[in-house]
Amino acid sequence: MDTRKEELKSILKKYGQEHLLNNYENLDEMHQKKLLDQIEKINFELVKSLYLSTKEENKTGKDKIEPIEYMDKFKLNDKYKYYENIGKKAIKEGKLAAVTMAGGQGTRLGHNGPKGTYDIGLDSHKSLFELLCDNLKEEGKKYGVTIPWFIMTSKENNKATVEFFEKHKYFGYQKDKNIFFFMQGELPMIDTEGKILIGEDGLIKLAADGHGGIYESLVKNGMTKKMKQLGVEWAFIGGVDNCLVKMVDPVLMGIAIDSKVTVACKSVVKANPHEKVGVFCKRNGKPNVVEYSEITEEMAEATDENGELLYGESHILCNLFSVDAIERMGANPLPYHVAFKKAKYIDKDGNLIVPDSPNAYKFEAFLFDAFGSVDEMAVLRVKREEEFAPVKNSDDAGVDCPKTARNLYKKFYKLD
Ligand code: UTP
């Protein structure tokens, strides 16, 4: 152990992170080993460049942002049936899998446990996971197949998630046969001096690497390989917190297949030009999503000859990918975005510090940054009231909260 520790010490010295071993002697043997394992896995060059990135000016202002073409699901006319038939055939042949991203921390909702276990207050008291699963089962039945379900968790919530599914007998699914769990990656949190933080347990303070970690973790954990073994060619990737998410959509799938694109995304039209959502666009000629803060008021309000917003297609984390595209995306690292957060930590003298304002950087990759790696992508506008009922905030916020999601869900399924 000691030689290993000494070797790591010299690496830490090189990167100015010697403090990580300050409290080593006070840890029990198990934690000592864990800490050394963690240090060994850290990519210190990456951490260094992430810290430098916090000092850089935002360069996105130099990007060329343009509107992107989209189709409206309800203005497809004769083409609707045409696409639907193509998609139906592929689904019946078992070519579709569903992927749910459930690794987020759900800080805004403030639920004690994985977000997917949250009960939005329906009479059935079903959790978000069960509502999603109900939809998958119902759709699978229509096509005579069981849609394989892949669930991304984080190190923080993996155990609680799997235990929840175990307790509910996987809602009729079978573990490792048609439901698979895999964990997303993590990155160390750093302070404003670029020093990696130590958490309350004496170990490195790690945080999930954002929903953009999905591609790499699907590949690294052997999930795309599993998909191929099952004969799956397409995966719908969605969030756990949209209780109206339609993971099985033959029209979307038919469009992707017929248009020979490898990514097809759903959008809903912005509630108003200034709604704070990311919208689909072309960035430097490639498909992308532009944040509301990145476009001017004039751009946000601009309309086309039909009076439709030029930047009106909100990204709702409902995207279909070919499995080959996921594998390609998983091989190319995405840029990380920085967030300044409050994080408890142990200081160099061994004291627990509980900050009352943000003190640490967290780094996250965004799923849509991978869109830029494809030349063409289909965007399909769907109806908000049919497909988008997010649970982001607690009820106090009054928007995108359990109450609004519950009402939308009840309305759609005519539960009143
Ligand atoms: P959000 O960006 O809304 O984050 O995630 P969140 O963690 O649910 O909530 P806040 O921001 O902490 O309040 C959108 C979707 O992406 C997943 C979430 O679980 C959710 O389904 N996600 C997000 C991950 O799976 N991993 C991440 O690292 C981040």
XYZ file of C-alpha atoms and ligand atoms in Angstrom:
445
model
C 0.000 0.000 0.000
C 2.781 2.390 0.977
C 4.647 2.164 -2.314
C 1.395 2.684 -4.163
C 0.671 5.715 -2.014
C 4.153 7.118 -2.636
C 3.759 6.672 -6.399
C 0.434 8.473 -6.357
C 1.871 11.227 -4.180
C 4.292 12.197 -6.929
C 1.451 12.379 -9.465
C -0.536 14.537 -7.054
C 2.454 16.817 -6.564
C 2.805 17.267 -10.313
C -0.798 18.475 -10.517
C -0.876 20.475 -7.270
C -3.390 18.090 -5.680
C -1.289 16.796 -2.714
C -4.061 17.769 -0.274
C -6.039 14.707 -1.373
C -3.920 12.574 0.946
C -3.927 15.003 3.909
C -6.515 13.034 5.808
C -5.386 9.603 4.612
C -4.009 8.416 7.972
C -7.374 9.049 9.676
C -9.268 6.771 7.288
C -9.943 3.087 7.963
C -8.242 0.571 5.707
C -11.221 0.183 3.393
C -11.523 3.918 2.808
C -7.773 4.242 2.369
C -7.891 1.675 -0.393
C -10.924 3.317 -1.981
C -9.249 6.706 -1.953
C -6.129 5.374 -3.665
C -8.309 3.596 -6.242
C -10.141 6.837 -6.923
C -6.929 8.843 -7.270
C -5.571 6.262 -9.663
C -8.604 6.651 -11.907
C -8.589 10.455 -12.085
C -7.581 11.936 -15.404
C -5.593 14.854 -13.971
C -4.906 16.381 -17.386
C -8.670 16.520 -17.959
C -9.245 18.059 -14.516
C -6.584 20.667 -15.276
C -8.173 21.574 -18.593
C -11.640 21.675 -17.008
C -10.369 24.134 -14.427
C -8.827 26.288 -17.145
C -12.149 26.202 -18.988
C -13.827 27.904 -16.004
C -11.617 30.923 -16.679
C -12.355 31.102 -20.381
C -14.818 33.498 -21.850
C -17.937 31.956 -23.327
C -17.058 31.407 -26.966
C -20.511 30.431 -28.150
C -21.235 34.055 -29.147
C -19.034 33.527 -32.213
C -21.089 30.579 -33.462
C -23.305 30.964 -36.509
C -26.817 30.072 -35.380
C -29.506 29.395 -38.001
C -32.981 27.860 -37.935
C -33.302 24.151 -38.617
C -35.968 22.474 -40.738
C -38.596 20.434 -38.972
C -41.717 18.439 -39.788
C -45.009 18.746 -37.968
C -46.426 15.330 -37.070
C -49.939 16.583 -37.645
C -49.261 18.193 -40.997
C -47.726 15.143 -42.646
C -50.986 14.334 -44.475
C -50.625 11.141 -46.610
C -47.039 10.767 -45.472
C -48.212 10.070 -41.897
C -49.423 6.562 -42.726
C -46.449 5.987 -44.978
C -43.938 6.712 -42.199
C -46.064 4.952 -39.619
C -46.068 1.730 -41.621
C -42.310 1.775 -42.008
C -41.882 2.342 -38.272
C -44.470 -0.284 -37.300
C -42.707 -2.911 -39.359
C -39.356 -2.163 -37.692
C -40.867 -2.220 -34.195
C -42.587 -5.553 -34.872
C -39.211 -6.889 -35.981
C -37.804 -5.988 -32.546
C -35.552 -3.232 -33.824
C -36.402 -0.665 -31.131
C -35.131 -0.323 -27.555
C -35.931 2.325 -24.957
C -33.286 4.056 -22.875
C -34.225 6.073 -19.792
C -31.770 8.503 -18.300
C -32.278 8.364 -14.564
C -28.877 9.385 -13.271
C -29.713 13.017 -12.473
C -29.722 14.369 -8.944
C -33.174 15.922 -9.149
C -32.054 18.775 -6.910
C -34.880 21.099 -7.954
C -37.567 18.543 -7.126
C -35.941 17.802 -3.783
C -37.249 14.230 -3.491
C -35.379 11.969 -1.114
C -34.456 9.167 -3.501
C -34.016 8.604 -7.230
C -36.372 10.835 -9.236
C -37.866 7.818 -10.996
C -39.232 6.548 -7.672
C -41.258 9.752 -7.218
C -45.054 9.473 -6.886
C -46.628 12.426 -8.737
C -49.850 12.049 -6.782
C -52.120 10.076 -9.088
C -54.817 7.946 -7.425
C -52.780 4.882 -8.392
C -49.712 6.361 -6.603
C -47.562 4.987 -9.363
C -43.959 6.177 -9.514
C -42.471 7.842 -12.590
C -40.673 4.568 -13.353
C -43.955 2.653 -13.283
C -45.748 5.217 -15.467
C -42.985 4.930 -18.045
C -43.062 1.160 -17.832
C -46.864 1.040 -18.243
C -46.471 2.901 -21.504
C -43.711 0.609 -22.732
C -45.742 -2.497 -21.926
C -48.862 -1.151 -23.583
C -46.944 -0.238 -26.729
C -45.070 -3.535 -26.777
C -48.397 -5.378 -26.696
C -49.587 -3.502 -29.806
C -46.638 -4.823 -31.765
C -46.360 -8.267 -30.165
C -42.911 -7.564 -28.700
C -41.288 -6.664 -25.394
C -39.385 -3.430 -25.898
C -36.004 -3.886 -24.170
C -35.514 -1.182 -21.528
C -32.114 0.238 -20.601
C -31.897 2.436 -17.524
C -28.991 4.746 -16.807
C -28.362 5.397 -13.134
C -25.535 7.190 -11.343
C -23.194 5.834 -8.710
C -25.194 7.886 -6.224
C -28.598 6.386 -7.011
C -27.876 3.023 -8.639
C -28.413 0.886 -5.533
C -31.661 2.607 -4.547
C -32.938 2.379 -8.131
C -32.250 -1.311 -8.563
C -33.710 -2.064 -5.111
C -36.868 -0.169 -6.052
C -37.281 -2.225 -9.219
C -36.549 -5.431 -7.296
C -39.223 -4.523 -4.736
C -41.726 -3.958 -7.544
C -40.701 -7.124 -9.381
C -39.385 -5.013 -12.257
C -42.995 -4.155 -13.124
C -43.214 -7.414 -15.049
C -39.938 -6.965 -16.893
C -37.050 -9.415 -16.373
C -33.661 -8.238 -15.156
C -30.830 -8.914 -17.594
C -33.304 -10.318 -20.127
C -35.259 -7.252 -21.173
C -34.381 -4.663 -18.530
C -30.786 -3.564 -18.027
C -29.236 -1.088 -15.598
C -25.976 0.696 -16.218
C -24.146 3.516 -14.490
C -23.017 6.785 -15.976
C -19.571 8.266 -15.474
C -18.452 10.752 -12.842
C -16.020 13.633 -12.606
C -14.367 15.206 -9.568
C -15.730 18.517 -8.292
C -13.144 21.264 -7.861
C -12.939 24.500 -5.917
C -12.263 27.940 -7.346
C -8.507 27.301 -7.124
C -8.780 24.102 -9.170
C -8.296 21.838 -6.131
C -10.260 18.581 -6.143
C -12.692 18.384 -3.232
C -12.814 15.690 -0.572
C -16.316 14.791 0.566
C -17.658 14.016 4.035
C -16.696 10.354 3.705
C -13.043 11.266 3.226
C -13.165 10.247 -0.418
C -12.975 12.300 -3.623
C -16.133 14.309 -4.207
C -17.474 13.045 -7.516
C -20.522 14.175 -9.471
C -22.368 12.571 -12.390
C -20.999 13.749 -15.738
C -24.326 14.989 -17.185
C -26.829 13.400 -19.549
C -24.241 13.717 -22.312
C -22.464 10.859 -20.547
C -25.127 8.557 -21.983
C -23.290 7.613 -25.188
C -19.999 6.704 -23.574
C -21.645 4.795 -20.745
C -23.937 2.848 -23.113
C -20.855 1.731 -25.010
C -18.462 1.213 -22.081
C -20.973 -0.843 -20.151
C -21.600 -3.146 -23.098
C -25.172 -1.906 -23.635
C -24.874 -1.186 -27.353
C -23.361 -4.640 -27.775
C -26.328 -6.076 -25.890
C -28.721 -4.127 -28.126
C -27.100 -5.596 -31.211
C -27.294 -9.110 -29.761
C -31.028 -8.529 -29.280
C -31.393 -7.392 -32.894
C -32.014 -3.786 -31.873
C -31.053 -1.131 -34.440
C -32.662 1.957 -32.887
C -32.775 3.333 -29.353
C -35.118 5.997 -28.104
C -33.345 7.968 -25.367
C -35.494 9.994 -22.992
C -35.515 11.406 -19.484
C -37.116 9.795 -16.474
C -38.975 12.950 -15.527
C -41.448 13.318 -18.387
C -44.455 11.231 -17.410
C -45.988 11.554 -20.901
C -42.873 10.481 -22.784
C -43.748 8.338 -25.829
C -40.785 6.084 -26.241
C -42.387 3.994 -28.969
C -43.381 6.147 -31.908
C -43.627 4.434 -35.308
C -43.935 7.771 -37.133
C -40.660 9.087 -35.694
C -38.994 5.783 -36.450
C -40.409 5.654 -39.998
C -39.090 9.166 -40.677
C -35.620 8.206 -39.418
C -35.517 5.068 -41.542
C -37.008 6.634 -44.667
C -34.892 9.791 -44.489
C -31.774 7.716 -43.811
C -30.789 9.877 -40.845
C -29.186 8.395 -37.749
C -30.816 10.794 -35.280
C -34.484 11.846 -35.162
C -35.704 14.140 -32.417
C -39.063 15.308 -31.139
C -39.820 18.928 -30.386
C -42.743 20.844 -28.993
C -43.403 24.407 -30.020
C -42.295 26.985 -27.454
C -45.108 28.108 -25.161
C -44.087 31.712 -25.968
C -41.088 33.299 -27.707
C -39.341 33.906 -24.378
C -39.899 30.540 -22.735
C -36.642 29.499 -21.072
C -35.966 26.353 -23.058
C -33.288 25.151 -25.450
C -34.424 25.062 -29.080
C -33.231 23.100 -32.093
C -31.048 25.031 -34.508
C -28.106 24.696 -36.836
C -24.852 25.785 -35.232
C -22.065 26.421 -37.695
C -24.051 24.396 -40.218
C -24.611 21.355 -37.973
C -27.708 20.290 -35.992
C -27.643 21.505 -32.393
C -29.629 23.047 -29.579
C -29.276 26.681 -28.635
C -30.000 27.807 -25.082
C -32.495 30.640 -24.570
C -29.710 32.742 -23.087
C -27.667 32.470 -26.294
C -30.141 34.075 -28.685
C -31.152 37.697 -28.903
C -34.664 38.919 -28.233
C -35.016 39.628 -31.937
C -34.063 36.062 -32.866
C -36.412 34.650 -30.241
C -39.325 36.587 -31.731
C -38.498 36.116 -35.431
C -41.100 34.235 -37.477
C -41.247 32.632 -40.923
C -43.726 33.369 -43.732
C -46.339 31.210 -41.956
C -45.988 33.097 -38.695
C -44.135 30.197 -37.001
C -41.202 31.015 -34.711
C -37.883 30.469 -36.496
C -36.422 29.251 -33.209
C -39.529 27.663 -31.754
C -38.809 23.935 -31.591
C -38.015 23.092 -27.978
C -35.724 20.209 -27.227
C -37.572 17.907 -24.822
C -35.015 15.100 -24.415
C -36.990 12.771 -26.694
C -34.507 11.544 -29.251
C -34.122 8.448 -31.399
C -30.660 7.221 -32.419
C -29.384 4.384 -34.536
C -27.283 2.077 -32.377
C -24.352 2.639 -34.746
C -24.611 6.392 -34.198
C -24.551 5.882 -30.419
C -21.384 3.842 -30.784
C -19.742 6.556 -32.855
C -20.839 9.253 -30.424
C -19.605 7.198 -27.478
C -16.126 7.112 -28.964
C -15.812 10.909 -29.172
C -15.717 12.869 -25.936
C -18.186 15.756 -25.670
C -17.270 19.162 -24.303
C -18.077 19.751 -20.640
C -20.180 22.636 -19.415
C -19.445 24.126 -16.048
C -21.926 24.737 -13.241
C -21.114 26.548 -10.007
C -22.729 24.674 -7.101
C -22.845 24.466 -3.323
C -20.849 21.453 -2.170
C -19.941 20.327 1.363
C -16.336 19.304 1.692
C -13.521 18.540 4.110
C -10.880 21.250 4.131
C -7.114 20.704 4.317
C -7.228 20.686 8.131
C -9.900 18.007 8.229
C -12.868 20.304 9.024
C -16.253 19.818 7.402
C -17.232 22.974 5.526
C -20.903 23.556 4.756
C -21.063 26.513 2.362
C -24.078 28.799 2.166
C -23.306 29.938 -1.369
C -21.828 28.170 -4.423
C -18.200 27.225 -3.887
C -17.407 24.429 -6.339
C -17.396 23.627 -10.021
C -19.260 20.651 -11.402
C -18.796 19.539 -15.008
C -21.502 18.113 -17.191
C -21.750 16.997 -20.799
C -25.018 17.692 -22.617
C -26.628 15.019 -24.760
C -27.389 17.439 -27.593
C -23.752 18.418 -28.089
C -23.385 15.112 -29.932
C -25.937 16.237 -32.567
C -23.188 18.280 -34.200
C -21.421 15.071 -35.202
C -24.129 14.211 -37.744
C -24.774 16.097 -40.967
C -28.509 15.700 -41.038
C -31.023 15.016 -38.343
C -34.827 14.900 -38.465
C -36.861 17.085 -36.102
C -40.503 16.180 -35.627
C -42.856 18.590 -33.909
C -45.345 16.782 -31.676
C -48.126 18.070 -29.441
C -47.013 19.272 -26.023
C -50.216 18.065 -24.342
C -49.653 14.560 -25.695
C -45.974 14.087 -25.024
C -44.510 16.536 -22.557
C -45.298 16.670 -18.852
C -41.981 17.294 -17.065
C -41.412 16.995 -13.331
C -38.518 19.355 -12.649
C -39.488 21.540 -9.695
C -41.378 21.165 -6.448
C -44.999 22.336 -6.414
C -44.020 25.748 -4.963
C -42.555 26.702 -8.349
C -45.937 26.222 -10.036
C -44.378 25.165 -13.375
C -42.994 21.824 -14.557
C -43.847 20.426 -11.157
C -45.736 17.338 -9.884
C -49.049 19.195 -9.965
C -48.761 20.374 -13.571
C -47.458 16.964 -14.694
C -50.257 15.136 -12.870
C -52.909 17.338 -14.485
C -51.459 16.827 -17.951
C -51.228 13.080 -17.374
C -54.823 12.862 -16.149
C -56.078 14.913 -19.058
C -54.248 12.802 -21.621
C -55.387 9.486 -20.144
C -58.871 10.875 -19.331
C -58.571 9.913 -15.649
C -60.978 12.516 -14.270
P -32.084 17.521 -15.635
O -31.072 18.251 -16.402
O -33.427 18.104 -15.556
O -31.504 17.242 -14.184
O -32.140 16.077 -16.229
P -32.081 16.502 -12.898
O -30.943 15.840 -12.264
O -33.254 15.620 -13.175
O -32.604 17.684 -11.987
P -31.846 18.908 -11.296
O -31.288 19.749 -12.413
O -30.782 18.366 -10.381
O -32.957 19.579 -10.567
C -32.898 15.708 -17.340
C -32.842 14.188 -17.441
O -31.499 13.749 -17.592
C -31.150 12.846 -16.560
C -32.114 13.123 -15.428
O -32.254 11.979 -14.601
C -33.382 13.470 -16.189
O -34.058 12.329 -16.620
N -29.750 13.070 -16.153
C -29.301 14.330 -15.892
C -28.931 11.985 -16.020
O -29.352 10.823 -16.231
N -27.637 12.199 -15.612
C -27.146 13.428 -15.353
O -25.944 13.537 -14.990
C -27.996 14.523 -15.510
